[in-house]
């Protein structure tokens, strides 16, 4: 179960955006794709818009080696599938309504089923809650964001909870904090730099 839980954490984890060289990202630039990098421990992720969602390619350092992981998001707040060293994990949602009207509706939820390597594993519910408007500042760059609480509850597994700060203009989550069921922060990732397109 611990391997499954770690895999699920990776599956629903949302990556953060970052500044580079004093310049700030614009909506037009994100359409070209954005490479985000953290130096220590090394972590790199490339997001590319794909209709209402995103595709993702990233490298994570594990056991002194870099491992590729790819993912598809139905919406920047809603991961659909992730392929990595532990195989393919896919979340199927009964509710496919878009999330762009969260500030008006306040809450979104859907029955959710996890498939591992094409086989049904467990079912449960995904909850996404709009908690308010704010501003996220990264270095000298500030963006208007939605404060979002995202919670995945699957049968017989502890809930996977994230506090997210999402820029609707950039269509990227700019900060994400993993929370314990009690609400205590467990981890947070921050990036050192970004660049437009794929490269070094």
mmCIF file of C-alpha atoms in Angstrom:
data_model
loop_
_atom_site.group_PDB
_atom_site.id
_atom_site.type_symbol
_atom_site.label_atom_id
_atom_site.label_comp_id
_atom_site.label_asym_id
_atom_site.label_seq_id
_atom_site.Cartn_x
_atom_site.Cartn_y
_atom_site.Cartn_z
ATOM 1 C CA UNK A 1 0.000 0.000 0.000
ATOM 2 C CA UNK A 2 2.880 2.399 0.704
ATOM 3 C CA UNK A 3 4.133 2.094 -2.882
ATOM 4 C CA UNK A 4 0.605 2.698 -4.163
ATOM 5 C CA UNK A 5 0.234 5.737 -1.903
ATOM 6 C CA UNK A 6 3.559 7.185 -3.051
ATOM 7 C CA UNK A 7 2.550 6.645 -6.661
ATOM 8 C CA UNK A 8 -0.776 8.365 -6.066
ATOM 9 C CA UNK A 9 0.991 11.293 -4.436
ATOM 10 C CA UNK A 10 3.107 11.653 -7.556
ATOM 11 C CA UNK A 11 0.017 11.292 -9.732
ATOM 12 C CA UNK A 12 -1.948 14.101 -8.149
ATOM 13 C CA UNK A 13 1.000 16.323 -7.251
ATOM 14 C CA UNK A 14 0.870 19.705 -8.932
ATOM 15 C CA UNK A 15 4.065 21.433 -9.910
ATOM 16 C CA UNK A 16 4.888 25.038 -9.147
ATOM 17 C CA UNK A 17 5.933 27.829 -11.483
ATOM 18 C CA UNK A 18 9.053 29.947 -11.091
ATOM 19 C CA UNK A 19 10.783 33.142 -12.234
ATOM 20 C CA UNK A 20 14.017 33.434 -14.202
ATOM 21 C CA UNK A 21 16.496 36.264 -14.551
ATOM 22 C CA UNK A 22 14.073 38.953 -13.305
ATOM 23 C CA UNK A 23 11.583 38.455 -16.145
ATOM 24 C CA UNK A 24 7.996 37.378 -15.549
ATOM 25 C CA UNK A 25 5.975 34.813 -17.459
ATOM 26 C CA UNK A 26 3.142 35.993 -19.688
ATOM 27 C CA UNK A 27 0.108 34.087 -20.934
ATOM 28 C CA UNK A 28 1.431 34.151 -24.516
ATOM 29 C CA UNK A 29 4.752 32.683 -23.412
ATOM 30 C CA UNK A 30 3.149 29.796 -21.554
ATOM 31 C CA UNK A 31 1.420 28.797 -24.794
ATOM 32 C CA UNK A 32 4.873 27.943 -26.161
ATOM 33 C CA UNK A 33 5.557 25.643 -23.238
ATOM 34 C CA UNK A 34 7.453 26.401 -20.026
ATOM 35 C CA UNK A 35 10.441 24.585 -18.523
ATOM 36 C CA UNK A 36 10.629 24.885 -14.712
ATOM 37 C CA UNK A 37 13.757 23.804 -12.838
ATOM 38 C CA UNK A 38 14.813 23.331 -9.244
ATOM 39 C CA UNK A 39 18.569 22.931 -8.790
ATOM 40 C CA UNK A 40 18.892 21.039 -5.463
ATOM 41 C CA UNK A 41 17.700 18.369 -5.401
ATOM 42 C CA UNK A 42 17.443 18.536 -9.165
ATOM 43 C CA UNK A 43 13.913 18.579 -10.540
ATOM 44 C CA UNK A 44 12.789 19.738 -13.972
ATOM 45 C CA UNK A 45 9.317 19.861 -15.525
ATOM 46 C CA UNK A 46 8.072 21.011 -18.916
ATOM 47 C CA UNK A 47 4.431 22.050 -19.341
ATOM 48 C CA UNK A 48 2.789 22.486 -22.723
ATOM 49 C CA UNK A 49 -0.848 23.627 -23.166
ATOM 50 C CA UNK A 50 -3.079 21.029 -24.807
ATOM 51 C CA UNK A 51 -6.619 22.354 -25.334
ATOM 52 C CA UNK A 52 -8.146 23.057 -21.903
ATOM 53 C CA UNK A 53 -5.449 20.971 -20.210
ATOM 54 C CA UNK A 54 -1.701 20.422 -20.183
ATOM 55 C CA UNK A 55 0.876 17.824 -21.019
ATOM 56 C CA UNK A 56 3.820 17.403 -18.701
ATOM 57 C CA UNK A 57 7.297 15.929 -19.000
ATOM 58 C CA UNK A 58 9.660 15.931 -16.073
ATOM 59 C CA UNK A 59 12.824 14.483 -14.602
ATOM 60 C CA UNK A 60 13.057 13.568 -10.944
ATOM 61 C CA UNK A 61 16.184 12.501 -9.081
ATOM 62 C CA UNK A 62 15.798 9.208 -7.269
ATOM 63 C CA UNK A 63 18.533 6.903 -6.008
ATOM 64 C CA UNK A 64 21.164 9.100 -7.681
ATOM 65 C CA UNK A 65 19.599 8.785 -11.109
ATOM 66 C CA UNK A 66 17.199 10.907 -13.166
ATOM 67 C CA UNK A 67 13.904 9.251 -14.013
ATOM 68 C CA UNK A 68 11.471 10.551 -16.667
ATOM 69 C CA UNK A 69 7.779 10.949 -15.883
ATOM 70 C CA UNK A 70 5.074 12.161 -18.272
ATOM 71 C CA UNK A 71 1.504 13.201 -17.556
ATOM 72 C CA UNK A 72 -1.696 14.534 -19.071
ATOM 73 C CA UNK A 73 -4.001 17.005 -17.295
ATOM 74 C CA UNK A 74 -7.655 17.485 -18.235
ATOM 75 C CA UNK A 75 -7.297 20.918 -16.617
ATOM 76 C CA UNK A 76 -4.226 22.378 -14.865
ATOM 77 C CA UNK A 77 -5.960 21.479 -11.587
ATOM 78 C CA UNK A 78 -6.951 17.946 -12.614
ATOM 79 C CA UNK A 79 -4.436 15.246 -13.548
ATOM 80 C CA UNK A 80 -5.722 12.393 -15.716
ATOM 81 C CA UNK A 81 -2.754 10.079 -16.173
ATOM 82 C CA UNK A 82 0.897 9.768 -15.323
ATOM 83 C CA UNK A 83 3.480 7.381 -16.753
ATOM 84 C CA UNK A 84 6.708 6.721 -14.882
ATOM 85 C CA UNK A 85 8.995 4.023 -13.476
ATOM 86 C CA UNK A 86 6.066 2.471 -11.563
ATOM 87 C CA UNK A 87 3.957 2.123 -14.712
ATOM 88 C CA UNK A 88 0.843 4.006 -15.834
ATOM 89 C CA UNK A 89 -1.576 5.438 -13.289
ATOM 90 C CA UNK A 90 -4.837 6.864 -14.618
ATOM 91 C CA UNK A 91 -7.720 8.617 -12.878
ATOM 92 C CA UNK A 92 -11.137 8.453 -14.514
ATOM 93 C CA UNK A 93 -13.684 11.103 -13.477
ATOM 94 C CA UNK A 94 -17.461 10.758 -13.747
ATOM 95 C CA UNK A 95 -17.826 14.552 -13.795
ATOM 96 C CA UNK A 96 -16.084 16.130 -16.782
ATOM 97 C CA UNK A 97 -17.409 19.654 -16.231
ATOM 98 C CA UNK A 98 -14.712 22.304 -16.682
ATOM 99 C CA UNK A 99 -13.161 23.956 -13.640
ATOM 100 C CA UNK A 100 -12.832 27.482 -15.034
ATOM 101 C CA UNK A 101 -15.936 28.658 -13.167
ATOM 102 C CA UNK A 102 -14.741 27.569 -9.711
ATOM 103 C CA UNK A 103 -14.875 31.121 -8.273
ATOM 104 C CA UNK A 104 -18.626 31.167 -9.004
ATOM 105 C CA UNK A 105 -19.466 27.568 -8.082
ATOM 106 C CA UNK A 106 -17.032 27.333 -5.132
ATOM 107 C CA UNK A 107 -16.929 23.513 -5.173
ATOM 108 C CA UNK A 108 -16.381 20.705 -7.681
ATOM 109 C CA UNK A 109 -16.453 16.996 -7.042
ATOM 110 C CA UNK A 110 -16.498 13.783 -9.001
ATOM 111 C CA UNK A 111 -16.612 10.041 -8.468
ATOM 112 C CA UNK A 112 -13.103 8.885 -9.330
ATOM 113 C CA UNK A 113 -11.593 5.522 -10.247
ATOM 114 C CA UNK A 114 -7.885 4.702 -10.269
ATOM 115 C CA UNK A 115 -6.510 2.382 -12.945
ATOM 116 C CA UNK A 116 -2.972 0.997 -12.667
ATOM 117 C CA UNK A 117 -1.482 -0.253 -15.921
ATOM 118 C CA UNK A 118 -4.976 -0.429 -17.387
ATOM 119 C CA UNK A 119 -6.519 -2.436 -14.538
ATOM 120 C CA UNK A 120 -9.095 -0.985 -12.157
ATOM 121 C CA UNK A 121 -7.604 -0.572 -8.681
ATOM 122 C CA UNK A 122 -9.724 1.495 -6.259
ATOM 123 C CA UNK A 123 -12.513 4.072 -6.411
ATOM 124 C CA UNK A 124 -13.449 7.150 -4.440
ATOM 125 C CA UNK A 125 -14.104 10.860 -4.842
ATOM 126 C CA UNK A 126 -12.136 13.941 -5.895
ATOM 127 C CA UNK A 127 -13.043 17.251 -4.220
ATOM 128 C CA UNK A 128 -11.808 20.657 -5.414
ATOM 129 C CA UNK A 129 -12.739 23.737 -3.383
ATOM 130 C CA UNK A 130 -12.253 27.425 -4.173
ATOM 131 C CA UNK A 131 -11.026 29.186 -1.026
ATOM 132 C CA UNK A 132 -10.590 32.739 -2.309
ATOM 133 C CA UNK A 133 -8.586 35.134 -4.449
ATOM 134 C CA UNK A 134 -5.023 36.182 -3.779
ATOM 135 C CA UNK A 135 -1.680 37.126 -5.220
ATOM 136 C CA UNK A 136 1.353 34.896 -5.487
ATOM 137 C CA UNK A 137 4.758 36.542 -5.641
ATOM 138 C CA UNK A 138 7.780 34.633 -6.925
ATOM 139 C CA UNK A 139 10.964 36.700 -6.746
ATOM 140 C CA UNK A 140 9.940 40.014 -8.372
ATOM 141 C CA UNK A 141 6.951 38.527 -10.222
ATOM 142 C CA UNK A 142 3.394 38.740 -8.899
ATOM 143 C CA UNK A 143 0.321 36.992 -10.291
ATOM 144 C CA UNK A 144 -3.343 36.945 -9.341
ATOM 145 C CA UNK A 145 -4.279 33.457 -8.147
ATOM 146 C CA UNK A 146 -7.107 31.302 -6.892
ATOM 147 C CA UNK A 147 -6.512 29.553 -3.569
ATOM 148 C CA UNK A 148 -7.609 25.956 -4.108
ATOM 149 C CA UNK A 149 -7.973 22.935 -1.831
ATOM 150 C CA UNK A 150 -7.734 19.648 -3.740
ATOM 151 C CA UNK A 151 -8.549 16.346 -2.038
ATOM 152 C CA UNK A 152 -8.525 12.800 -3.427
ATOM 153 C CA UNK A 153 -10.211 10.161 -1.254
ATOM 154 C CA UNK A 154 -9.882 6.556 -2.393
ATOM 155 C CA UNK A 155 -11.214 3.491 -0.566
ATOM 156 C CA UNK A 156 -8.997 2.273 2.290
ATOM 157 C CA UNK A 157 -6.280 4.858 1.544
ATOM 158 C CA UNK A 158 -5.449 8.058 3.424
ATOM 159 C CA UNK A 159 -6.682 11.181 1.593
ATOM 160 C CA UNK A 160 -4.211 12.987 -0.667
ATOM 161 C CA UNK A 161 -4.603 16.722 -0.049
ATOM 162 C CA UNK A 162 -2.979 19.718 -1.698
ATOM 163 C CA UNK A 163 -3.276 23.452 -1.150
ATOM 164 C CA UNK A 164 -2.755 25.068 -4.556
ATOM 165 C CA UNK A 165 -2.336 28.607 -5.828
ATOM 166 C CA UNK A 166 -3.486 28.668 -9.436
ATOM 167 C CA UNK A 167 -3.029 31.473 -11.967
ATOM 168 C CA UNK A 168 -5.976 31.403 -14.400
ATOM 169 C CA UNK A 169 -4.089 33.826 -16.652
ATOM 170 C CA UNK A 170 -1.051 31.572 -17.038
ATOM 171 C CA UNK A 171 -3.064 28.375 -16.565
ATOM 172 C CA UNK A 172 -0.410 27.116 -14.152
ATOM 173 C CA UNK A 173 -0.334 26.300 -10.458
ATOM 174 C CA UNK A 174 2.272 28.685 -9.011
ATOM 175 C CA UNK A 175 2.604 27.070 -5.580
ATOM 176 C CA UNK A 176 1.463 23.783 -4.119
ATOM 177 C CA UNK A 177 1.633 22.445 -0.573
ATOM 178 C CA UNK A 178 1.003 18.816 0.392
ATOM 179 C CA UNK A 179 -1.162 18.639 3.531
ATOM 180 C CA UNK A 180 -1.723 15.981 6.164
ATOM 181 C CA UNK A 181 -5.355 15.008 6.941
ATOM 182 C CA UNK A 182 -5.069 17.310 9.974
ATOM 183 C CA UNK A 183 -4.233 20.222 7.657
ATOM 184 C CA UNK A 184 -0.563 20.373 8.706
ATOM 185 C CA UNK A 185 1.820 21.146 5.793
ATOM 186 C CA UNK A 186 3.965 18.147 4.857
ATOM 187 C CA UNK A 187 5.990 19.417 1.919
ATOM 188 C CA UNK A 188 6.316 22.254 -0.547
ATOM 189 C CA UNK A 189 8.309 22.560 -3.786
ATOM 190 C CA UNK A 190 9.780 25.799 -5.083
ATOM 191 C CA UNK A 191 11.640 26.256 -8.358
ATOM 192 C CA UNK A 192 14.765 28.313 -9.014
ATOM 193 C CA UNK A 193 14.142 29.315 -12.621
ATOM 194 C CA UNK A 194 11.981 28.988 -15.706
ATOM 195 C CA UNK A 195 12.450 29.411 -19.406
ATOM 196 C CA UNK A 196 10.192 29.440 -22.434
ATOM 197 C CA UNK A 197 10.349 26.270 -24.501
ATOM 198 C CA UNK A 198 12.511 23.226 -23.943
ATOM 199 C CA UNK A 199 16.232 23.552 -23.348
ATOM 200 C CA UNK A 200 18.900 24.327 -20.781
#
